[in-house]
């Protein structure tokens, strides 16, 4: 087993067994419900292709530099977020690590509820087919005792993997699950191309409505989608990088992870849009909420008869698979911090924190309005705050982040490091601050809406 010596005389830290183990685990974290479910509906809201263009810009300008920032802090310290930020920034910055743990806790609590829906859809449709009235069906299963049960089942799976450890749990799961997901998603995209009426879906997805390019709301959504989809702003990538050997090229890995994440999101769009348009269901996605895809897609699969059932099951299996590898990373942030801060054994830490998260998540499983509210607060606002703080930390507080970026860097990337550092220092803080500003208002609206509706 590969181990490394932790800093400050802590016992040897388990490391990823191979470079690809790390890359796949990080891609597993990035690729999840955010790519296949959130990306499609935010893109639909944001004018299709215009959103996709903005999204690519956000990934290149904000995502990759931010990812590199997290990787640098994690690998340099070989510590989980709280300890890493304390070591490099002092006591005050340790609070940011605390925020990361809180955000991981909150995001996983509702992420697991949605993941529970996907598991249920996969299993149920395999056994009995898709429901005749998907809107009503979703209304019945989205919240309540059944949703709680599936949420708890999903949490048990997640805890089971994290408990086992980095190599035998996280790395092994990613090595099996990620290739499975890639094969399914690519297969589905080829199949979707054969649908009659697929062209209208592609047209919507790939022809930009240029007026949306300057829409501040769409820009905010694109930035927030980039953070969420790349698992940035809460120390997930930081934590994974803390299990990384010293000599890997972090630049190359940041690019690989970001590209793979985008590729899966884009390919998922090549499945979702043709299916929706072939069945004339575009309106149901346009007015999308959390549940849109869970209503429109099953409706489409159902309408296609036998083949629709096979394809639909595969689609939801891929979603569930992506959700598990992402949930692992969320729980790992919380678990590793507990291990490092309190010296608790991994197994106990994973079980204890997993149970607390599962209990808190019951509120989201009980009421989808709670789910939406926690998503807005943690998945949008606090993630943006975390991203902003991280950019400020690496750009202004950390000593010589460039040295760590260059360690192990191949010739292709050494020249890019100064440019990336410049972006982290000067572009990211003001741009992300604007995103935070918009998110504060969006959160205020969500809170008043929630209590108004309650
Ligand atoms: N990126 C994952 C997705 O797209 C979700 C996720 C996992 C996440 N870890 C994260 C989001 C950390 C934000 C922060 O589904």
Tab-separated table of C-alpha atoms and ligand atoms in Angstrom:
chain	number	residue	atom	x	y	z
A	1	UNK	CA	0.000	0.000	0.000
A	2	UNK	CA	1.362	3.413	-0.897
A	3	UNK	CA	1.599	5.714	2.061
A	4	UNK	CA	3.102	9.093	2.649
A	5	UNK	CA	4.314	10.807	5.720
A	6	UNK	CA	1.888	13.411	6.890
A	7	UNK	CA	3.210	16.741	8.005
A	8	UNK	CA	3.625	17.671	11.621
A	9	UNK	CA	4.511	14.171	12.728
A	10	UNK	CA	1.047	12.735	12.049
A	11	UNK	CA	0.971	9.061	11.117
A	12	UNK	CA	1.498	8.018	7.513
A	13	UNK	CA	-1.336	9.078	5.273
A	14	UNK	CA	-2.853	6.695	2.803
A	15	UNK	CA	-2.301	7.754	-0.804
A	16	UNK	CA	-4.011	6.934	-4.060
A	17	UNK	CA	-2.452	3.814	-5.554
A	18	UNK	CA	-1.969	5.319	-8.992
A	19	UNK	CA	-2.270	8.517	-10.929
A	20	UNK	CA	-5.317	7.180	-12.768
A	21	UNK	CA	-6.893	6.177	-9.516
A	22	UNK	CA	-6.715	9.791	-8.424
A	23	UNK	CA	-7.879	11.191	-11.747
A	24	UNK	CA	-10.855	8.842	-11.921
A	25	UNK	CA	-11.810	9.538	-8.319
A	26	UNK	CA	-11.667	13.282	-9.003
A	27	UNK	CA	-13.613	12.875	-12.235
A	28	UNK	CA	-16.023	10.723	-10.247
A	29	UNK	CA	-16.471	13.575	-7.822
A	30	UNK	CA	-17.032	16.067	-10.608
A	31	UNK	CA	-19.306	13.938	-12.762
A	32	UNK	CA	-22.619	13.437	-11.080
A	33	UNK	CA	-26.174	14.668	-10.920
A	34	UNK	CA	-24.761	18.080	-11.745
A	35	UNK	CA	-23.754	16.936	-15.218
A	36	UNK	CA	-26.716	14.896	-16.278
A	37	UNK	CA	-29.565	16.523	-14.453
A	38	UNK	CA	-28.629	20.031	-13.350
A	39	UNK	CA	-26.654	20.891	-16.501
A	40	UNK	CA	-29.531	19.970	-18.809
A	41	UNK	CA	-32.138	21.937	-16.980
A	42	UNK	CA	-30.019	24.998	-16.350
A	43	UNK	CA	-29.022	24.925	-20.018
A	44	UNK	CA	-32.662	24.699	-21.005
A	45	UNK	CA	-33.487	27.699	-18.830
A	46	UNK	CA	-30.494	29.657	-20.064
A	47	UNK	CA	-31.331	29.486	-23.739
A	48	UNK	CA	-29.585	26.243	-24.698
A	49	UNK	CA	-26.407	26.888	-26.650
A	50	UNK	CA	-25.874	30.380	-25.215
A	51	UNK	CA	-25.610	28.804	-21.810
A	52	UNK	CA	-23.246	26.140	-23.085
A	53	UNK	CA	-20.918	28.812	-24.488
A	54	UNK	CA	-20.933	30.768	-21.238
A	55	UNK	CA	-20.367	27.581	-19.351
A	56	UNK	CA	-17.274	26.714	-21.375
A	57	UNK	CA	-15.901	30.200	-20.748
A	58	UNK	CA	-16.524	29.845	-17.017
A	59	UNK	CA	-14.817	26.464	-16.889
A	60	UNK	CA	-11.752	27.783	-18.682
A	61	UNK	CA	-11.420	31.109	-16.890
A	62	UNK	CA	-12.671	30.282	-13.407
A	63	UNK	CA	-12.950	26.511	-13.129
A	64	UNK	CA	-9.510	25.320	-14.119
A	65	UNK	CA	-7.587	27.988	-12.138
A	66	UNK	CA	-9.756	27.318	-9.105
A	67	UNK	CA	-9.349	23.585	-9.415
A	68	UNK	CA	-5.600	24.006	-9.633
A	69	UNK	CA	-5.729	26.211	-6.520
A	70	UNK	CA	-7.477	23.493	-4.545
A	71	UNK	CA	-5.131	20.785	-5.789
A	72	UNK	CA	-2.084	22.854	-4.838
A	73	UNK	CA	-3.241	23.411	-1.263
A	74	UNK	CA	-4.189	19.764	-0.789
A	75	UNK	CA	-1.034	18.251	-2.171
A	76	UNK	CA	1.307	20.701	-0.513
A	77	UNK	CA	-0.012	20.019	2.974
A	78	UNK	CA	-1.271	16.437	2.661
A	79	UNK	CA	-4.005	17.519	5.037
A	80	UNK	CA	-7.774	17.819	4.871
A	81	UNK	CA	-9.197	21.343	4.441
A	82	UNK	CA	-9.205	22.591	8.042
A	83	UNK	CA	-5.655	21.483	8.762
A	84	UNK	CA	-4.386	22.485	5.334
A	85	UNK	CA	-5.683	26.045	5.589
A	86	UNK	CA	-4.463	26.362	9.154
A	87	UNK	CA	-0.995	25.207	8.185
A	88	UNK	CA	-0.682	27.565	5.230
A	89	UNK	CA	-2.757	30.494	6.436
A	90	UNK	CA	-3.004	30.466	10.206
A	91	UNK	CA	-5.901	30.051	12.608
A	92	UNK	CA	-8.322	32.417	10.889
A	93	UNK	CA	-8.150	30.517	7.634
A	94	UNK	CA	-8.952	27.274	9.439
A	95	UNK	CA	-12.476	28.697	9.710
A	96	UNK	CA	-12.740	28.480	5.939
A	97	UNK	CA	-11.957	24.784	6.274
A	98	UNK	CA	-14.796	24.613	8.768
A	99	UNK	CA	-17.107	26.245	6.238
A	100	UNK	CA	-16.090	23.610	3.669
A	101	UNK	CA	-17.029	20.840	6.056
A	102	UNK	CA	-20.387	22.471	6.737
A	103	UNK	CA	-21.095	22.923	3.037
A	104	UNK	CA	-20.152	19.316	2.310
A	105	UNK	CA	-22.507	18.248	5.059
A	106	UNK	CA	-25.378	20.346	3.694
A	107	UNK	CA	-24.914	19.471	0.022
A	108	UNK	CA	-24.715	15.749	0.687
A	109	UNK	CA	-27.865	15.906	2.813
A	110	UNK	CA	-30.074	16.756	-0.187
A	111	UNK	CA	-27.864	15.369	-2.951
A	112	UNK	CA	-28.533	11.994	-1.428
A	113	UNK	CA	-32.291	12.532	-1.647
A	114	UNK	CA	-32.086	13.203	-5.386
A	115	UNK	CA	-29.714	10.266	-5.772
A	116	UNK	CA	-32.317	8.187	-3.952
A	117	UNK	CA	-34.900	9.142	-6.602
A	118	UNK	CA	-32.543	8.028	-9.366
A	119	UNK	CA	-31.873	4.690	-7.688
A	120	UNK	CA	-35.573	4.169	-7.292
A	121	UNK	CA	-36.281	5.057	-10.931
A	122	UNK	CA	-33.544	2.697	-12.119
A	123	UNK	CA	-34.773	-0.247	-10.102
A	124	UNK	CA	-38.463	0.366	-10.449
A	125	UNK	CA	-38.381	0.889	-14.193
A	126	UNK	CA	-36.234	-2.202	-14.641
A	127	UNK	CA	-38.818	-4.247	-12.811
A	128	UNK	CA	-42.146	-2.722	-13.785
A	129	UNK	CA	-41.457	-0.173	-16.539
A	130	UNK	CA	-41.922	3.571	-16.444
A	131	UNK	CA	-45.143	4.953	-14.967
A	132	UNK	CA	-48.031	5.938	-17.196
A	133	UNK	CA	-48.414	9.334	-15.554
A	134	UNK	CA	-44.879	10.404	-14.654
A	135	UNK	CA	-45.903	13.784	-13.249
A	136	UNK	CA	-48.235	12.238	-10.758
A	137	UNK	CA	-45.781	9.455	-10.022
A	138	UNK	CA	-42.995	11.895	-9.284
A	139	UNK	CA	-45.303	13.912	-7.067
A	140	UNK	CA	-45.988	10.791	-5.083
A	141	UNK	CA	-42.439	9.588	-4.635
A	142	UNK	CA	-40.381	12.800	-4.424
A	143	UNK	CA	-41.135	13.448	-0.779
A	144	UNK	CA	-42.341	11.343	2.085
A	145	UNK	CA	-41.496	8.024	3.693
A	146	UNK	CA	-40.422	6.321	0.445
A	147	UNK	CA	-38.091	9.176	-0.477
A	148	UNK	CA	-36.641	8.962	3.012
A	149	UNK	CA	-36.069	5.241	2.640
A	150	UNK	CA	-34.217	5.598	-0.667
A	151	UNK	CA	-32.218	8.501	0.708
A	152	UNK	CA	-31.140	6.397	3.667
A	153	UNK	CA	-30.270	3.471	1.400
A	154	UNK	CA	-28.094	5.737	-0.705
A	155	UNK	CA	-26.356	7.106	2.383
A	156	UNK	CA	-25.613	3.566	3.556
A	157	UNK	CA	-23.916	2.833	0.223
A	158	UNK	CA	-21.893	6.018	0.407
A	159	UNK	CA	-20.813	5.400	3.990
A	160	UNK	CA	-19.918	1.833	3.091
A	161	UNK	CA	-17.436	2.974	0.461
A	162	UNK	CA	-15.871	5.889	2.364
A	163	UNK	CA	-15.489	3.752	5.481
A	164	UNK	CA	-13.195	1.331	3.679
A	165	UNK	CA	-10.575	3.904	2.801
A	166	UNK	CA	-8.929	5.764	-0.049
A	167	UNK	CA	-7.475	2.888	-2.078
A	168	UNK	CA	-9.818	0.050	-1.328
A	169	UNK	CA	-12.960	2.172	-1.138
A	170	UNK	CA	-12.850	5.414	-3.084
A	171	UNK	CA	-10.258	4.526	-5.704
A	172	UNK	CA	-11.592	1.077	-6.434
A	173	UNK	CA	-15.171	2.305	-6.733
A	174	UNK	CA	-14.117	5.022	-9.171
A	175	UNK	CA	-12.064	2.624	-11.299
A	176	UNK	CA	-15.113	0.412	-11.832
A	177	UNK	CA	-17.943	2.937	-11.852
A	178	UNK	CA	-16.551	5.729	-14.007
A	179	UNK	CA	-15.790	3.646	-17.116
A	180	UNK	CA	-19.261	2.112	-16.757
A	181	UNK	CA	-20.803	5.558	-16.738
A	182	UNK	CA	-18.778	6.710	-19.770
A	183	UNK	CA	-19.847	3.688	-21.810
A	184	UNK	CA	-23.524	4.149	-20.947
A	185	UNK	CA	-23.606	7.873	-21.652
A	186	UNK	CA	-21.794	7.578	-24.979
A	187	UNK	CA	-24.012	4.666	-25.989
A	188	UNK	CA	-27.113	6.676	-25.140
A	189	UNK	CA	-25.922	9.629	-27.221
A	190	UNK	CA	-25.551	7.387	-30.300
A	191	UNK	CA	-28.972	5.955	-29.684
A	192	UNK	CA	-30.526	9.428	-29.282
A	193	UNK	CA	-29.148	10.403	-32.689
A	194	UNK	CA	-31.375	7.791	-34.285
A	195	UNK	CA	-34.568	9.316	-32.907
A	196	UNK	CA	-36.963	10.966	-35.285
A	197	UNK	CA	-37.122	14.641	-34.396
A	198	UNK	CA	-33.708	14.593	-32.726
A	199	UNK	CA	-32.696	17.446	-35.022
A	200	UNK	CA	-34.927	19.950	-33.250
A	201	UNK	CA	-33.277	19.010	-29.970
A	202	UNK	CA	-29.801	19.480	-31.390
A	203	UNK	CA	-30.861	22.770	-32.917
A	204	UNK	CA	-32.016	24.084	-29.556
A	205	UNK	CA	-28.972	22.753	-27.766
A	206	UNK	CA	-26.379	23.869	-30.294
A	207	UNK	CA	-27.702	27.079	-31.883
A	208	UNK	CA	-26.984	29.988	-29.585
A	209	UNK	CA	-29.566	32.607	-28.753
A	210	UNK	CA	-27.032	35.415	-28.603
A	211	UNK	CA	-29.258	37.741	-26.598
A	212	UNK	CA	-28.833	35.401	-23.620
A	213	UNK	CA	-25.050	35.781	-23.676
A	214	UNK	CA	-25.220	39.088	-21.824
A	215	UNK	CA	-28.000	38.123	-19.467
A	216	UNK	CA	-26.509	38.499	-15.960
A	217	UNK	CA	-28.744	35.808	-14.596
A	218	UNK	CA	-27.541	33.306	-17.159
A	219	UNK	CA	-23.941	34.324	-16.501
A	220	UNK	CA	-24.418	33.752	-12.786
A	221	UNK	CA	-25.992	30.373	-13.471
A	222	UNK	CA	-23.107	29.390	-15.728
A	223	UNK	CA	-20.545	30.304	-13.077
A	224	UNK	CA	-22.404	28.511	-10.321
A	225	UNK	CA	-22.905	25.477	-12.522
A	226	UNK	CA	-19.145	25.397	-13.144
A	227	UNK	CA	-18.386	25.387	-9.406
A	228	UNK	CA	-20.988	22.771	-8.649
A	229	UNK	CA	-20.159	20.496	-11.536
A	230	UNK	CA	-16.408	20.646	-10.987
A	231	UNK	CA	-16.908	20.092	-7.236
A	232	UNK	CA	-15.195	23.379	-6.416
A	233	UNK	CA	-15.628	25.748	-3.502
A	234	UNK	CA	-15.787	23.282	-0.637
A	235	UNK	CA	-12.473	21.497	-0.548
A	236	UNK	CA	-13.425	18.254	-2.300
A	237	UNK	CA	-10.604	18.503	-4.832
A	238	UNK	CA	-8.333	19.791	-2.077
A	239	UNK	CA	-9.055	16.701	-0.003
A	240	UNK	CA	-8.477	14.281	-2.868
A	241	UNK	CA	-5.215	16.012	-3.746
A	242	UNK	CA	-4.086	15.529	-0.162
A	243	UNK	CA	-3.882	11.819	-0.985
A	244	UNK	CA	-1.703	12.477	-4.006
A	245	UNK	CA	1.986	11.711	-4.355
A	246	UNK	CA	4.269	14.677	-4.729
A	247	UNK	CA	5.462	14.199	-8.269
A	248	UNK	CA	2.278	14.413	-10.326
A	249	UNK	CA	1.592	17.236	-12.765
A	250	UNK	CA	-1.328	19.047	-11.149
A	251	UNK	CA	-1.857	21.306	-14.164
A	252	UNK	CA	-2.382	18.378	-16.454
A	253	UNK	CA	-4.732	16.794	-13.966
A	254	UNK	CA	-6.804	19.932	-13.496
A	255	UNK	CA	-7.237	20.105	-17.260
A	256	UNK	CA	-8.021	16.399	-17.606
A	257	UNK	CA	-10.602	16.446	-14.815
A	258	UNK	CA	-12.299	19.599	-16.100
A	259	UNK	CA	-12.368	18.354	-19.655
A	260	UNK	CA	-13.785	14.970	-18.685
A	261	UNK	CA	-16.443	16.674	-16.585
A	262	UNK	CA	-17.465	18.935	-19.447
A	263	UNK	CA	-17.435	16.057	-21.918
A	264	UNK	CA	-19.893	14.078	-19.818
A	265	UNK	CA	-22.191	17.065	-19.281
A	266	UNK	CA	-22.138	17.905	-22.980
A	267	UNK	CA	-22.783	14.309	-23.991
A	268	UNK	CA	-25.631	14.061	-21.497
A	269	UNK	CA	-27.152	17.080	-23.258
A	270	UNK	CA	-26.848	15.179	-26.525
A	271	UNK	CA	-29.087	12.565	-24.943
A	272	UNK	CA	-31.547	14.728	-23.056
A	273	UNK	CA	-32.395	17.347	-25.698
A	274	UNK	CA	-33.117	14.973	-28.603
A	275	UNK	CA	-35.240	12.786	-26.333
A	276	UNK	CA	-37.226	15.726	-25.007
A	277	UNK	CA	-37.759	17.319	-28.419
A	278	UNK	CA	-38.482	14.045	-30.199
A	279	UNK	CA	-41.368	13.595	-27.815
A	280	UNK	CA	-42.467	17.246	-27.962
A	281	UNK	CA	-41.873	17.724	-24.255
A	282	UNK	CA	-39.793	20.895	-24.464
A	283	UNK	CA	-42.227	22.993	-22.456
A	284	UNK	CA	-41.929	20.773	-19.424
A	285	UNK	CA	-38.191	21.413	-19.282
A	286	UNK	CA	-38.404	25.117	-20.007
A	287	UNK	CA	-40.423	25.670	-16.863
A	288	UNK	CA	-38.043	23.388	-15.088
A	289	UNK	CA	-37.684	22.913	-11.404
A	290	UNK	CA	-35.868	20.283	-9.453
A	291	UNK	CA	-38.128	17.588	-10.784
A	292	UNK	CA	-38.309	18.389	-14.504
A	293	UNK	CA	-36.054	15.663	-15.769
A	294	UNK	CA	-37.599	13.149	-13.473
A	295	UNK	CA	-40.918	13.841	-15.123
A	296	UNK	CA	-40.088	14.604	-18.751
A	297	UNK	CA	-37.595	11.804	-19.318
A	298	UNK	CA	-39.605	8.957	-17.831
A	299	UNK	CA	-42.558	10.235	-19.867
A	300	UNK	CA	-40.417	10.062	-22.989
A	301	UNK	CA	-39.049	6.609	-22.211
A	302	UNK	CA	-42.523	5.336	-21.485
A	303	UNK	CA	-43.838	6.678	-24.806
A	304	UNK	CA	-41.122	4.786	-26.680
A	305	UNK	CA	-42.249	1.399	-25.514
A	306	UNK	CA	-39.824	-1.533	-25.127
A	307	UNK	CA	-36.596	0.134	-26.284
A	308	UNK	CA	-37.454	3.162	-24.168
A	309	UNK	CA	-37.513	0.974	-21.133
A	310	UNK	CA	-34.040	-0.428	-21.720
A	311	UNK	CA	-32.599	2.956	-22.529
A	312	UNK	CA	-34.380	4.610	-19.624
A	313	UNK	CA	-33.080	2.096	-17.133
A	314	UNK	CA	-29.553	2.637	-18.441
A	315	UNK	CA	-29.974	6.389	-18.157
A	316	UNK	CA	-31.012	6.232	-14.528
A	317	UNK	CA	-28.324	3.677	-13.722
A	318	UNK	CA	-25.741	6.103	-15.121
A	319	UNK	CA	-27.213	8.901	-13.020
A	320	UNK	CA	-27.090	6.805	-9.867
A	321	UNK	CA	-23.517	5.737	-10.602
A	322	UNK	CA	-22.430	9.333	-11.083
A	323	UNK	CA	-24.223	10.297	-7.902
A	324	UNK	CA	-22.413	7.703	-5.817
A	325	UNK	CA	-18.910	8.713	-6.846
A	326	UNK	CA	-19.833	12.360	-6.175
A	327	UNK	CA	-21.405	11.626	-2.821
A	328	UNK	CA	-18.246	9.778	-1.827
A	329	UNK	CA	-16.219	12.944	-2.271
A	330	UNK	CA	-18.692	15.010	-0.258
A	331	UNK	CA	-18.601	12.570	2.633
A	332	UNK	CA	-14.830	12.280	2.345
A	333	UNK	CA	-14.367	16.007	2.981
A	334	UNK	CA	-16.356	15.752	6.193
A	335	UNK	CA	-14.837	12.424	7.241
A	336	UNK	CA	-11.203	13.302	6.598
A	337	UNK	CA	-11.571	16.524	8.560
A	338	UNK	CA	-12.975	14.627	11.526
A	339	UNK	CA	-10.179	12.073	11.272
A	340	UNK	CA	-7.474	14.735	11.117
A	341	UNK	CA	-8.920	17.100	13.704
A	342	UNK	CA	-10.077	14.644	16.338
A	343	UNK	CA	-7.919	11.605	15.676
A	344	UNK	CA	-10.972	9.384	15.242
A	345	UNK	CA	-10.597	6.187	13.212
A	346	UNK	CA	-11.834	6.432	9.610
A	347	UNK	CA	-14.513	3.830	10.035
A	348	UNK	CA	-16.067	5.520	13.041
A	349	UNK	CA	-15.743	8.970	11.540
A	350	UNK	CA	-17.459	7.942	8.291
A	351	UNK	CA	-20.298	6.177	10.061
A	352	UNK	CA	-20.858	8.913	12.605
A	353	UNK	CA	-20.863	11.801	10.144
A	354	UNK	CA	-22.776	9.788	7.558
A	355	UNK	CA	-25.537	9.148	10.047
A	356	UNK	CA	-25.754	12.791	11.036
A	357	UNK	CA	-25.969	13.830	7.382
A	358	UNK	CA	-28.580	11.168	6.704
A	359	UNK	CA	-30.707	12.420	9.584
A	360	UNK	CA	-30.428	16.025	8.491
A	361	UNK	CA	-31.320	15.007	4.948
A	362	UNK	CA	-34.628	13.597	6.116
A	363	UNK	CA	-35.937	17.165	6.075
A	364	UNK	CA	-35.227	17.413	2.332
A	365	UNK	CA	-36.732	13.991	1.748
A	366	UNK	CA	-39.816	15.107	3.614
A	367	UNK	CA	-40.327	18.303	1.648
A	368	UNK	CA	-38.879	19.275	-1.740
A	369	UNK	CA	-39.150	22.962	-0.821
A	370	UNK	CA	-36.599	22.335	1.907
A	371	UNK	CA	-34.432	20.547	-0.641
A	372	UNK	CA	-34.582	23.530	-2.970
A	373	UNK	CA	-33.794	25.934	-0.158
A	374	UNK	CA	-30.774	24.003	1.107
A	375	UNK	CA	-29.568	23.719	-2.505
A	376	UNK	CA	-29.783	27.481	-2.944
A	377	UNK	CA	-28.021	28.203	0.349
A	378	UNK	CA	-25.275	25.573	0.235
A	379	UNK	CA	-25.048	24.504	-3.412
A	380	UNK	CA	-25.202	28.032	-4.820
A	381	UNK	CA	-24.401	30.722	-2.254
A	382	UNK	CA	-21.956	29.039	0.120
A	383	UNK	CA	-20.184	27.296	-2.740
A	384	UNK	CA	-19.600	30.671	-4.374
A	385	UNK	CA	-18.404	32.098	-1.051
A	386	UNK	CA	-16.041	29.143	-0.685
A	387	UNK	CA	-14.746	29.604	-4.219
A	388	UNK	CA	-14.179	33.302	-3.620
A	389	UNK	CA	-12.322	32.662	-0.365
A	390	UNK	CA	-10.205	29.982	-1.978
A	391	UNK	CA	-9.177	32.318	-4.806
A	392	UNK	CA	-8.247	35.013	-2.310
A	393	UNK	CA	-6.325	32.513	-0.224
A	394	UNK	CA	-4.235	31.109	-3.048
A	395	UNK	CA	-3.909	34.430	-4.849
A	396	UNK	CA	-3.011	36.584	-1.865
A	397	UNK	CA	-2.286	34.634	1.304
A	398	UNK	CA	-0.527	31.399	0.437
A	399	UNK	CA	3.226	31.655	0.046
A	400	UNK	CA	4.443	30.848	-3.432
A	401	UNK	CA	1.599	28.692	-4.787
A	402	UNK	CA	3.422	28.802	-8.122
A	403	UNK	CA	6.187	26.581	-6.779
A	404	UNK	CA	3.699	23.840	-5.974
A	405	UNK	CA	2.021	24.253	-9.373
A	406	UNK	CA	5.395	23.786	-11.033
A	407	UNK	CA	6.353	20.732	-8.998
A	408	UNK	CA	6.090	17.818	-11.403
A	409	UNK	CA	4.749	20.043	-14.163
A	410	UNK	CA	5.540	18.947	-17.685
A	411	UNK	CA	6.972	21.345	-20.271
A	412	UNK	CA	3.524	21.874	-21.773
A	413	UNK	CA	2.270	23.594	-18.649
A	414	UNK	CA	5.201	25.357	-17.046
A	415	UNK	CA	4.663	28.391	-19.267
A	416	UNK	CA	0.998	28.593	-18.297
A	417	UNK	CA	1.563	28.796	-14.546
A	418	UNK	CA	2.205	32.560	-14.360
A	419	UNK	CA	-0.931	33.196	-16.400
A	420	UNK	CA	-2.999	30.961	-14.126
A	421	UNK	CA	-1.612	32.717	-11.062
A	422	UNK	CA	-2.510	36.047	-12.584
A	423	UNK	CA	-6.084	34.876	-13.116
A	424	UNK	CA	-6.353	33.567	-9.550
A	425	UNK	CA	-5.077	36.829	-8.168
A	426	UNK	CA	-6.788	39.423	-10.323
A	427	UNK	CA	-9.664	37.927	-12.279
A	428	UNK	CA	-11.217	35.376	-9.960
A	429	UNK	CA	-11.806	37.479	-6.819
A	430	UNK	CA	-13.770	40.309	-8.484
A	431	UNK	CA	-15.694	38.033	-10.843
A	432	UNK	CA	-16.631	35.532	-8.163
A	433	UNK	CA	-17.514	38.396	-5.817
A	434	UNK	CA	-20.126	39.486	-8.359
A	435	UNK	CA	-21.449	35.925	-8.483
A	436	UNK	CA	-21.662	35.924	-4.672
A	437	UNK	CA	-23.530	39.216	-4.791
A	438	UNK	CA	-26.149	37.789	-7.161
A	439	UNK	CA	-26.374	34.645	-5.076
A	440	UNK	CA	-27.101	36.678	-1.966
A	441	UNK	CA	-30.170	38.146	-3.668
A	442	UNK	CA	-31.230	34.815	-5.103
A	443	UNK	CA	-30.914	33.318	-1.630
A	444	UNK	CA	-32.896	36.125	-0.082
A	445	UNK	CA	-35.687	35.480	-2.590
A	446	UNK	CA	-35.530	31.755	-1.935
A	447	UNK	CA	-35.824	32.296	1.801
A	448	UNK	CA	-38.766	34.691	1.542
A	449	UNK	CA	-40.381	32.337	-0.988
A	450	UNK	CA	-39.903	29.423	1.330
A	451	UNK	CA	-41.442	31.080	4.345
A	452	UNK	CA	-44.117	32.711	2.235
A	453	UNK	CA	-45.095	29.339	0.872
A	454	UNK	CA	-44.818	27.494	4.153
B	1	LIG	N1	-19.834	17.750	-8.839
B	1	LIG	C1	-20.870	16.860	-8.449
B	1	LIG	C2	-21.936	16.871	-9.513
B	1	LIG	O1	-21.785	17.487	-10.519
B	1	LIG	C3	-21.441	17.168	-7.104
B	1	LIG	C4	-20.394	17.367	-6.082
B	1	LIG	C5	-19.566	16.452	-5.550
B	1	LIG	C6	-20.011	18.595	-5.523
B	1	LIG	N2	-18.698	17.040	-4.705
B	1	LIG	C7	-18.935	18.348	-4.682
B	1	LIG	C8	-20.473	19.859	-5.718
B	1	LIG	C9	-18.324	19.398	-4.022
B	1	LIG	C10	-19.867	20.887	-5.047
B	1	LIG	C11	-18.789	20.672	-4.225
B	1	LIG	O2	-22.948	16.256	-9.375
